[in-house]
Short mmCIF file of C-alpha atoms and ligand atoms in Angstrom, two decimals:
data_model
loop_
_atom_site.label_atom_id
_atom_site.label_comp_id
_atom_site.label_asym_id
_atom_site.label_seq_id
_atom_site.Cartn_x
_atom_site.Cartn_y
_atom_site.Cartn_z
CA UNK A 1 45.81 41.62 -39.75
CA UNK A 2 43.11 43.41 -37.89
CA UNK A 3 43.40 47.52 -37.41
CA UNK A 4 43.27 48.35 -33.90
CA UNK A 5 42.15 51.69 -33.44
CA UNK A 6 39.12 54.19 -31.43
CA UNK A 7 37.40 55.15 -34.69
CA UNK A 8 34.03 54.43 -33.44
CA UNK A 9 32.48 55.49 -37.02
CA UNK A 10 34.51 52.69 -38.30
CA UNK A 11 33.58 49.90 -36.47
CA UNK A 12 29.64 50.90 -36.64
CA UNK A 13 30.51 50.54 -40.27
CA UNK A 14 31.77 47.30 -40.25
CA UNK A 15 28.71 46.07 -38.10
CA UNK A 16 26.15 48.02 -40.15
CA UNK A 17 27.75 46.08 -43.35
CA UNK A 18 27.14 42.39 -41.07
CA UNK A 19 31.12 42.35 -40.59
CA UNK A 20 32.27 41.45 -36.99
CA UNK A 21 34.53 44.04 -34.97
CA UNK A 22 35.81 43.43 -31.51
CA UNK A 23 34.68 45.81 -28.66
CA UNK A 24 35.55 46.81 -25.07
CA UNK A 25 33.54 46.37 -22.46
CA UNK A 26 33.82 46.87 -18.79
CA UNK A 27 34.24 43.33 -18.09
CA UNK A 28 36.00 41.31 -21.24
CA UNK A 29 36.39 42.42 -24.92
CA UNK A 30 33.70 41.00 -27.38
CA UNK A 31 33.66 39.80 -30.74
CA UNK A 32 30.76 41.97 -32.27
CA UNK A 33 27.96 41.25 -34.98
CA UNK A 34 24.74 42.54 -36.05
CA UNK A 35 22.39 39.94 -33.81
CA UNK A 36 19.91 40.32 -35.69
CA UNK A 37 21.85 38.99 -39.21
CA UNK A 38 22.05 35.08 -38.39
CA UNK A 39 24.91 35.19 -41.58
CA UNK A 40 26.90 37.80 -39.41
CA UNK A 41 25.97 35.59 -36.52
CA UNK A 42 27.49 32.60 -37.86
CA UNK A 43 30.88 33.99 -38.37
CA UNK A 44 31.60 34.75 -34.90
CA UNK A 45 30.54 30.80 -34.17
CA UNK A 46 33.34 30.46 -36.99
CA UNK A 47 36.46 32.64 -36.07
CA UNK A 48 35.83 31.61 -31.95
CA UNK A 49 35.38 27.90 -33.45
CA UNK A 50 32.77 28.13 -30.75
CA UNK A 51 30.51 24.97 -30.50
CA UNK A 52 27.14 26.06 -31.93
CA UNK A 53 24.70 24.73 -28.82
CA UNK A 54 26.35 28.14 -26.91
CA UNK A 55 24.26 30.95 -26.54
CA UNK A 56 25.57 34.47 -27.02
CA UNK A 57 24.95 37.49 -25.28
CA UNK A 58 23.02 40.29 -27.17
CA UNK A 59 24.15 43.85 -25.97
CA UNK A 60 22.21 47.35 -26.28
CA UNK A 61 23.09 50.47 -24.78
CA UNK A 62 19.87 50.71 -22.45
CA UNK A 63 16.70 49.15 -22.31
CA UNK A 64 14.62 51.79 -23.71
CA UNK A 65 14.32 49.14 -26.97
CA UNK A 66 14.30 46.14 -25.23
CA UNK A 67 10.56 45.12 -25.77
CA UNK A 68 11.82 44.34 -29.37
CA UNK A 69 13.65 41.84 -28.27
CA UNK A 70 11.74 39.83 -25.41
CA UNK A 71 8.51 39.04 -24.32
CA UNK A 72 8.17 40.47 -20.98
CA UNK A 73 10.10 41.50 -17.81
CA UNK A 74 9.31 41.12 -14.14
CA UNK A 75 9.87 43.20 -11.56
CA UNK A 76 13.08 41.31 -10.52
CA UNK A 77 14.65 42.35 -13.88
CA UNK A 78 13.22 45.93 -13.18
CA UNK A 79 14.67 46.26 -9.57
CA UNK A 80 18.01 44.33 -10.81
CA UNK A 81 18.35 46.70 -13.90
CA UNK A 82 18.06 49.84 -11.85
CA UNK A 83 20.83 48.99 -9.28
CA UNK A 84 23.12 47.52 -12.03
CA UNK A 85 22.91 48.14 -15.43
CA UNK A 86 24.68 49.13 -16.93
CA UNK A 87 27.51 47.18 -15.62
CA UNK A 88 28.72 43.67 -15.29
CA UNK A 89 24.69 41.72 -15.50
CA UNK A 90 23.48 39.73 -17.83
CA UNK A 91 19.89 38.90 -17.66
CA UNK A 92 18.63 35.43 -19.34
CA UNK A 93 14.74 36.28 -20.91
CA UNK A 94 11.94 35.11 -22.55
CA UNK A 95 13.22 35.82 -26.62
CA UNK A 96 10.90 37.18 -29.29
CA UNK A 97 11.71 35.64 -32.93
CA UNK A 98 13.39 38.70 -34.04
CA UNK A 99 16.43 37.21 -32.19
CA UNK A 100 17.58 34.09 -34.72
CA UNK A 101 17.61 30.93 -32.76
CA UNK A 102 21.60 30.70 -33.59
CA UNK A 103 21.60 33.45 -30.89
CA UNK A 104 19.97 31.39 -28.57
CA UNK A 105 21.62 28.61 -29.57
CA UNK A 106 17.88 26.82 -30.06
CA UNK A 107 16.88 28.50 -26.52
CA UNK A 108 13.29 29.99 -25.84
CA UNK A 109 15.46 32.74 -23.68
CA UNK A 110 17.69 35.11 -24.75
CA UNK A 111 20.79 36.70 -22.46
CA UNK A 112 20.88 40.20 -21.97
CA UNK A 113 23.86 42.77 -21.34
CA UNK A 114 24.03 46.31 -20.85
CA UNK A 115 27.65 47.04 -20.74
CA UNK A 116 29.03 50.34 -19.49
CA UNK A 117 32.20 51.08 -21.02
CA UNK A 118 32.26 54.22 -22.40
CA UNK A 119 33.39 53.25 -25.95
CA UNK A 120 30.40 50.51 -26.32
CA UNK A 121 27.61 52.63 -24.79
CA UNK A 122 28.87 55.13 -27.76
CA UNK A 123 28.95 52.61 -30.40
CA UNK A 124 25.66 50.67 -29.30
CA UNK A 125 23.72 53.92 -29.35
CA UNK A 126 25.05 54.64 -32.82
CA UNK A 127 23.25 51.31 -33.77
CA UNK A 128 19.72 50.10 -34.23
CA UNK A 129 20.41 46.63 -33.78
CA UNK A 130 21.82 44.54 -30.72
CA UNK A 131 25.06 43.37 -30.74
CA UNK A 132 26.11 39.43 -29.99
CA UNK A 133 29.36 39.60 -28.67
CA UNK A 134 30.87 36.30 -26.78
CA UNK A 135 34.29 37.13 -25.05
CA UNK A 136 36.63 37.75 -28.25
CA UNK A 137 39.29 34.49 -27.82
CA UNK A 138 39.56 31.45 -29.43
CA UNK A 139 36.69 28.73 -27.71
CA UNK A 140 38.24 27.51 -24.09
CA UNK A 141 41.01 29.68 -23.98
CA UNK A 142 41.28 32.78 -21.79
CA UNK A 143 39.10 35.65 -22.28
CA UNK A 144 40.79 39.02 -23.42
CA UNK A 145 41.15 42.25 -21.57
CA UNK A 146 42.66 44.18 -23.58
CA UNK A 147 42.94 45.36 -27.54
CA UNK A 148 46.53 43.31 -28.24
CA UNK A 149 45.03 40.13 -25.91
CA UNK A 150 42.21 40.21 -28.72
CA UNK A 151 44.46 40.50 -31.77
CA UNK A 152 47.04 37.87 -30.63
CA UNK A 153 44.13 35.22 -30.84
CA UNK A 154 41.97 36.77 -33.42
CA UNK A 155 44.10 39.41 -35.78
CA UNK A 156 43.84 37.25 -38.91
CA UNK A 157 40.33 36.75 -38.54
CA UNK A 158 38.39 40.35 -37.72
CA UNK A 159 38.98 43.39 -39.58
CA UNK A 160 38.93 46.04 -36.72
CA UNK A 161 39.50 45.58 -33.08
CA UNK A 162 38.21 49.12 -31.63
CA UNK A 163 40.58 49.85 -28.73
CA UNK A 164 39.13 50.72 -25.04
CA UNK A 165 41.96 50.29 -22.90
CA UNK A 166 42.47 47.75 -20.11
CA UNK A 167 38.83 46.73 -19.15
CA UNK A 168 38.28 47.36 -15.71
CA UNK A 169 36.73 44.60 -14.54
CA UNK A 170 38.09 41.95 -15.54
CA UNK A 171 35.73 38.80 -15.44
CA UNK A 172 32.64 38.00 -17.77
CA UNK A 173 29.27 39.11 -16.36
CA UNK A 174 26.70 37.37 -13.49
CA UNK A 175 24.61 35.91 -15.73
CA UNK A 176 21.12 35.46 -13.78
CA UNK A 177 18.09 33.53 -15.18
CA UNK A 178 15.24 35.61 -14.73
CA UNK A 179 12.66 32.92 -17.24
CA UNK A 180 11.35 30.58 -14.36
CA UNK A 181 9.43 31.56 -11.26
CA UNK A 182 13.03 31.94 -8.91
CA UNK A 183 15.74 34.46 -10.22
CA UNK A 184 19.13 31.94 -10.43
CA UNK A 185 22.74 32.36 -11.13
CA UNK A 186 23.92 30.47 -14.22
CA UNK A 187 27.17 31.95 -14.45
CA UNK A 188 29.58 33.74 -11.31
CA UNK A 189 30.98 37.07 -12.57
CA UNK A 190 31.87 40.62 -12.50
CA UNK A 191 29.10 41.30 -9.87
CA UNK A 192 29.00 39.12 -6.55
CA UNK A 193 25.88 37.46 -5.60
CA UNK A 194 26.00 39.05 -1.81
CA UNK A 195 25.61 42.41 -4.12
CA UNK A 196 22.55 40.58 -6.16
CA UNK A 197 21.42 39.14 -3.15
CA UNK A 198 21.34 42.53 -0.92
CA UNK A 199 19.51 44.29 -3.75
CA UNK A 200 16.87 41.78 -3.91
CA UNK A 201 16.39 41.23 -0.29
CA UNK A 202 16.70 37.37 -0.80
CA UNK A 203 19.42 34.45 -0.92
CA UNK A 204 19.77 33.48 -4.92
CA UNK A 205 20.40 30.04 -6.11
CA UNK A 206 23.80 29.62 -8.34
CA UNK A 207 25.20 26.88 -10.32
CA UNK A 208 27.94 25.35 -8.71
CA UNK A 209 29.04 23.17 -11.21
CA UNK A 210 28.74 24.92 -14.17
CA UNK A 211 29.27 22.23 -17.02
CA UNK A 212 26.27 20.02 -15.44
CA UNK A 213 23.84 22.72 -16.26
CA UNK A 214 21.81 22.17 -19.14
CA UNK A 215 20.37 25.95 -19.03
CA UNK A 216 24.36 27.11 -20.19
CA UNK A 217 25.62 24.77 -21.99
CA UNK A 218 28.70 26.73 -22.94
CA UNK A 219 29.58 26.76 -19.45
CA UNK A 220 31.90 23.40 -19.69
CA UNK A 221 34.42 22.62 -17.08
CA UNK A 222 37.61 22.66 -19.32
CA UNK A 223 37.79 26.34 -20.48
CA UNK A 224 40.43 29.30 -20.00
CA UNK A 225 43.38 26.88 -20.35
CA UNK A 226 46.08 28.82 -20.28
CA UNK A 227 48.26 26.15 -22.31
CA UNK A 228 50.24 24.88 -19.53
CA UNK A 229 48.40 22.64 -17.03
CA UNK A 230 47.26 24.39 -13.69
CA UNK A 231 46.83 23.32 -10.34
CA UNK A 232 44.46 24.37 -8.19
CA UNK A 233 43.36 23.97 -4.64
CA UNK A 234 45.13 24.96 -1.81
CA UNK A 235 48.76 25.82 -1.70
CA UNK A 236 50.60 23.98 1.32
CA UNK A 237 49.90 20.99 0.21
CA UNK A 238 49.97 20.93 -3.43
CA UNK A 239 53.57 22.93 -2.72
CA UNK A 240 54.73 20.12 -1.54
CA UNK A 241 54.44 17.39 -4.53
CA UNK A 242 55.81 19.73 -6.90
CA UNK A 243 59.47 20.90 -8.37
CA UNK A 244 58.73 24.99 -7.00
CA UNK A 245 61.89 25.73 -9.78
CA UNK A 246 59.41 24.77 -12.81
CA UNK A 247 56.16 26.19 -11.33
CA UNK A 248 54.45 29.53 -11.69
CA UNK A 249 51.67 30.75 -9.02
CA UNK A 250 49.25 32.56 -8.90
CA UNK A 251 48.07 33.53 -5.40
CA UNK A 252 46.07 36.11 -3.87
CA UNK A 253 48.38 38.93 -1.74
CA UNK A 254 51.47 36.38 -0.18
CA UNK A 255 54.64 35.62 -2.16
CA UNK A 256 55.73 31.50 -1.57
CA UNK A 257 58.51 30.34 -0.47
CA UNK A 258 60.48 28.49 -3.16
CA UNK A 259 58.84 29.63 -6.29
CA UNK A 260 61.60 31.97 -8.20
CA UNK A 261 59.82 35.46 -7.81
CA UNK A 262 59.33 35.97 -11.57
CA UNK A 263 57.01 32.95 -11.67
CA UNK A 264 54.51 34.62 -9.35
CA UNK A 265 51.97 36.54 -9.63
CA UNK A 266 50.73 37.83 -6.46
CA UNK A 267 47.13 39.27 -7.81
CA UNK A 268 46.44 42.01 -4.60
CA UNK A 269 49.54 42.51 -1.93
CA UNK A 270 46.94 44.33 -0.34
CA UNK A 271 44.06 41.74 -0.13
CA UNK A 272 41.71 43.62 -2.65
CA UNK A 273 39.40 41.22 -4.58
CA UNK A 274 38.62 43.35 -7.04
CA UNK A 275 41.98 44.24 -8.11
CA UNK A 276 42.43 40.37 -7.85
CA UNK A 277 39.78 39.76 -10.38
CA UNK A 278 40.92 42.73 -12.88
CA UNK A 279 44.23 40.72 -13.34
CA UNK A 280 43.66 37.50 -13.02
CA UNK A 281 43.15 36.40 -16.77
CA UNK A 282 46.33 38.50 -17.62
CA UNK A 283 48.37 36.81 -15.17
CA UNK A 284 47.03 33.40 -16.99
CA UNK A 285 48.19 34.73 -20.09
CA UNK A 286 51.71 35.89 -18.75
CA UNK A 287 53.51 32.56 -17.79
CA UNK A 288 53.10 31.67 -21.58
CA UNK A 289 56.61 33.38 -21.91
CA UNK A 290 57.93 31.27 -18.96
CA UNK A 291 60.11 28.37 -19.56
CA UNK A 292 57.51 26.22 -16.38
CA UNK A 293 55.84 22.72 -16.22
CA UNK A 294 53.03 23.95 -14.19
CA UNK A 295 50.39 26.81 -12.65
CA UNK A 296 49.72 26.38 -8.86
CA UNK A 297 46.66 28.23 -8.53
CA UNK A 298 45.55 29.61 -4.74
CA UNK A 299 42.17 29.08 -3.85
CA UNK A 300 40.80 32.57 -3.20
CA UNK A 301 38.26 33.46 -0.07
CA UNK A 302 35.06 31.86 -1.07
CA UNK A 303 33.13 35.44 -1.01
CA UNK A 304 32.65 38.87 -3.22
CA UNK A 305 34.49 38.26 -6.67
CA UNK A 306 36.56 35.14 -4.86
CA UNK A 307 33.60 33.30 -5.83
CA UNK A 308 34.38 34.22 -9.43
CA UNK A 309 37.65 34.09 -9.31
CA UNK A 310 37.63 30.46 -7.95
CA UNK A 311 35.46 29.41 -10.42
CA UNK A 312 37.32 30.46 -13.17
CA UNK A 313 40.67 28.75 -11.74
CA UNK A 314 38.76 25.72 -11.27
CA UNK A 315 37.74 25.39 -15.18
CA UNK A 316 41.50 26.66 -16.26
CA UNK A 317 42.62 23.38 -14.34
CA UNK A 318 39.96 21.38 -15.76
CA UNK A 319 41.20 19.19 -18.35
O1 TXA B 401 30.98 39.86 -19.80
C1 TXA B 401 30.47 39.15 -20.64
O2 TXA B 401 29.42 38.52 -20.43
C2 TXA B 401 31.17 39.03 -22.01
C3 TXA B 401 31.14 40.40 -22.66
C4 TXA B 401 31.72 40.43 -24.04
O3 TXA B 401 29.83 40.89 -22.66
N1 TXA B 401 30.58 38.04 -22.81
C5 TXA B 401 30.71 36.71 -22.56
O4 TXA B 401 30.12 35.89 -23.50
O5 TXA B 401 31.32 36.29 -21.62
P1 TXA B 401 30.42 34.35 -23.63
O6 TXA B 401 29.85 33.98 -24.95
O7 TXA B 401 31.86 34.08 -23.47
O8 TXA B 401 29.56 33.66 -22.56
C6 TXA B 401 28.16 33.61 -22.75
C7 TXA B 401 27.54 32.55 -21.90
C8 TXA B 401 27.28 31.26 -22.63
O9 TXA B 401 28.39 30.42 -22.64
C9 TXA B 401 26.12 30.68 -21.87
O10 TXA B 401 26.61 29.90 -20.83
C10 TXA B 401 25.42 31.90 -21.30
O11 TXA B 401 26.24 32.99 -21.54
N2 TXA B 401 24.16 32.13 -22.00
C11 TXA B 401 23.94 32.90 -23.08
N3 TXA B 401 22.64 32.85 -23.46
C12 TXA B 401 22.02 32.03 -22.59
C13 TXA B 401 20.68 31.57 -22.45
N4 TXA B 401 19.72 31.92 -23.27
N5 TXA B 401 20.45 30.72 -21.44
C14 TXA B 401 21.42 30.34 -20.61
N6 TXA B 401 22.70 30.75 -20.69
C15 TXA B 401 23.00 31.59 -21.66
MG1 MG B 402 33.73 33.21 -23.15
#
């Protein structure tokens, strides 16, 4: 069973010797290995049973050693970099051939992170390598946000699991392709694109449907099942087909009438999106203990983090 603990010395260890630890960041936790060691590399593709055509996410500290890594960066990635890294951005590059193409899952690009929890700006800085870290859980199941989410999926697999606390955030991070001539969102996340789009002055493109885009292929529609089906779409009527004594909910700041009150999870009484976002995949996680049949799933305001939020409801009722 894997150690959970805040001895960063030990977990650069483990990395230094091409073993995988798990890490906080900001946004989810990661499952951590050297990026550059495509034999460290390969276990993460084996404990996530992750399908190996999806690209990982290399993480450093800053991006003082980032030439290393890829060929060039524009002045988007400049502009985008100083508003928001670190924090919850990845940025899809040109790669060099220092990154092994099991990163990149056979990509010419590479996706790049600079997360800001405390605890992995320490670690990465005690490193001269990049990390790859996917979100630490088992392939299409929810993502973890915390240390015990991580070890209830992973504990027989990873030796140490270094503890940051609850992350703050809550959802992965905006990916945003910055390799062809137009910036585009491949993935909704942690930042909203009104924030993207006010620092660069334009309206972005983003992927609507996720699992049709052959730039992220790891981005299918069935992912973060909870393990009981879910529902999603808007409440009144879906309310109405359903037995409310079986059913948990998950809704934005109103209670519903009908649904026993410890099947619901109301995610912000007071409207907040943010806060929404920061528990949403532990409230996915929680009706595991219920004895219910189904999720009915809100469909949040279609702006800020909702746009995350949505989309991540939408693939948990995927099937
Ligand atoms: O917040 C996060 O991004 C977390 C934390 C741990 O950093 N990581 C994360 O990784 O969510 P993961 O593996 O669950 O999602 C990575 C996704 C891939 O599924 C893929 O869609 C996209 O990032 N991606 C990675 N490299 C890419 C590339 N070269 N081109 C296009 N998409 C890429
Ligand atoms: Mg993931």
């Amino acid at each position: 069973m894997a150690k959970i603990g805040d001895d960063l010395n030990r977990a650069a260890q483990f990395l230094k010797a091409g073993k995988l630890v798990a890490i906080p960041t900001e946004t989810v936790y990661g499952l951590a290995a050297d990026a550059l060691k495509a034999d460290a590399v390969a276990e993460i593709f084996r404990v996530k049973n992750r399908p190996s055509f999806d690209p990982l996410i290399i993480h450093l500290a800053n991006a003082d050693a980032l030439d290393n890594y890829v060929k060039k960066v524009d002045e988007t990635f400049v502009k985008l970099y100083a508003h928001f890294s670190p924090g919850p951005i990845s940025y899809v590059l040109p790669k060099k051939a220092i990154i092994p193409d099991l990163v990149s899952a056979g990509h010419p690009t590479v996706a790049v992170r600079f997360p800001e929890h405390p605890s992995a700006q320490a670690l990465l800085k005690m490193l001269d390598f990049p990390l790859a870290a996917p979100s630490a859980n088992i392939f299409g199941r929810v993502s973890p946000t915390n240390a015990q989410n991580v070890a209830d999926q992973l504990g027989n697999e990873i030796d140490y699991i270094l503890d940051g606390g609850q992350c703050s955030v809550g959802l992965e991070s905006t990916i945003i392709d910055l390799s062809t001539d137009k910036p585009k969102v491949l993935r909704l996340g942690g930042l909203s694109l009104e924030e993207l789009e006010d620092c660069l002055g334009e309206k972005i493109d983003f992927t609507q449907n996720s699992s049709s885009n052959p730039k992220a292929p790891g981005m299918l529609s069935a992912h973060y099942s909870p393990g009981i089906p879910v529902v999603f779409g808007h409440l009144g009527e879906n309310l109405k087909r359903v037995n409310r004594q079986r059913c948990g909910s998950i809704s934005f700041c109103k209670s519903l009438a009908g649904i026993p009150a410890e099947n619901q999870r109301i995610l912000s009484p007071k409207g907040d999106l943010k806060e929404a976002a920061a528990k949403l995949f532990g409230s996915l996680r929680s009706f595991k203990a219920l004895d219910i049949d189904l999720i009915l799933a809100e469909e949040f305001p279609n702006e800020g983090l909702g746009r995350a939020i949505n989309d991540r409801l939408k693939r948990a009722s995927a099937t």
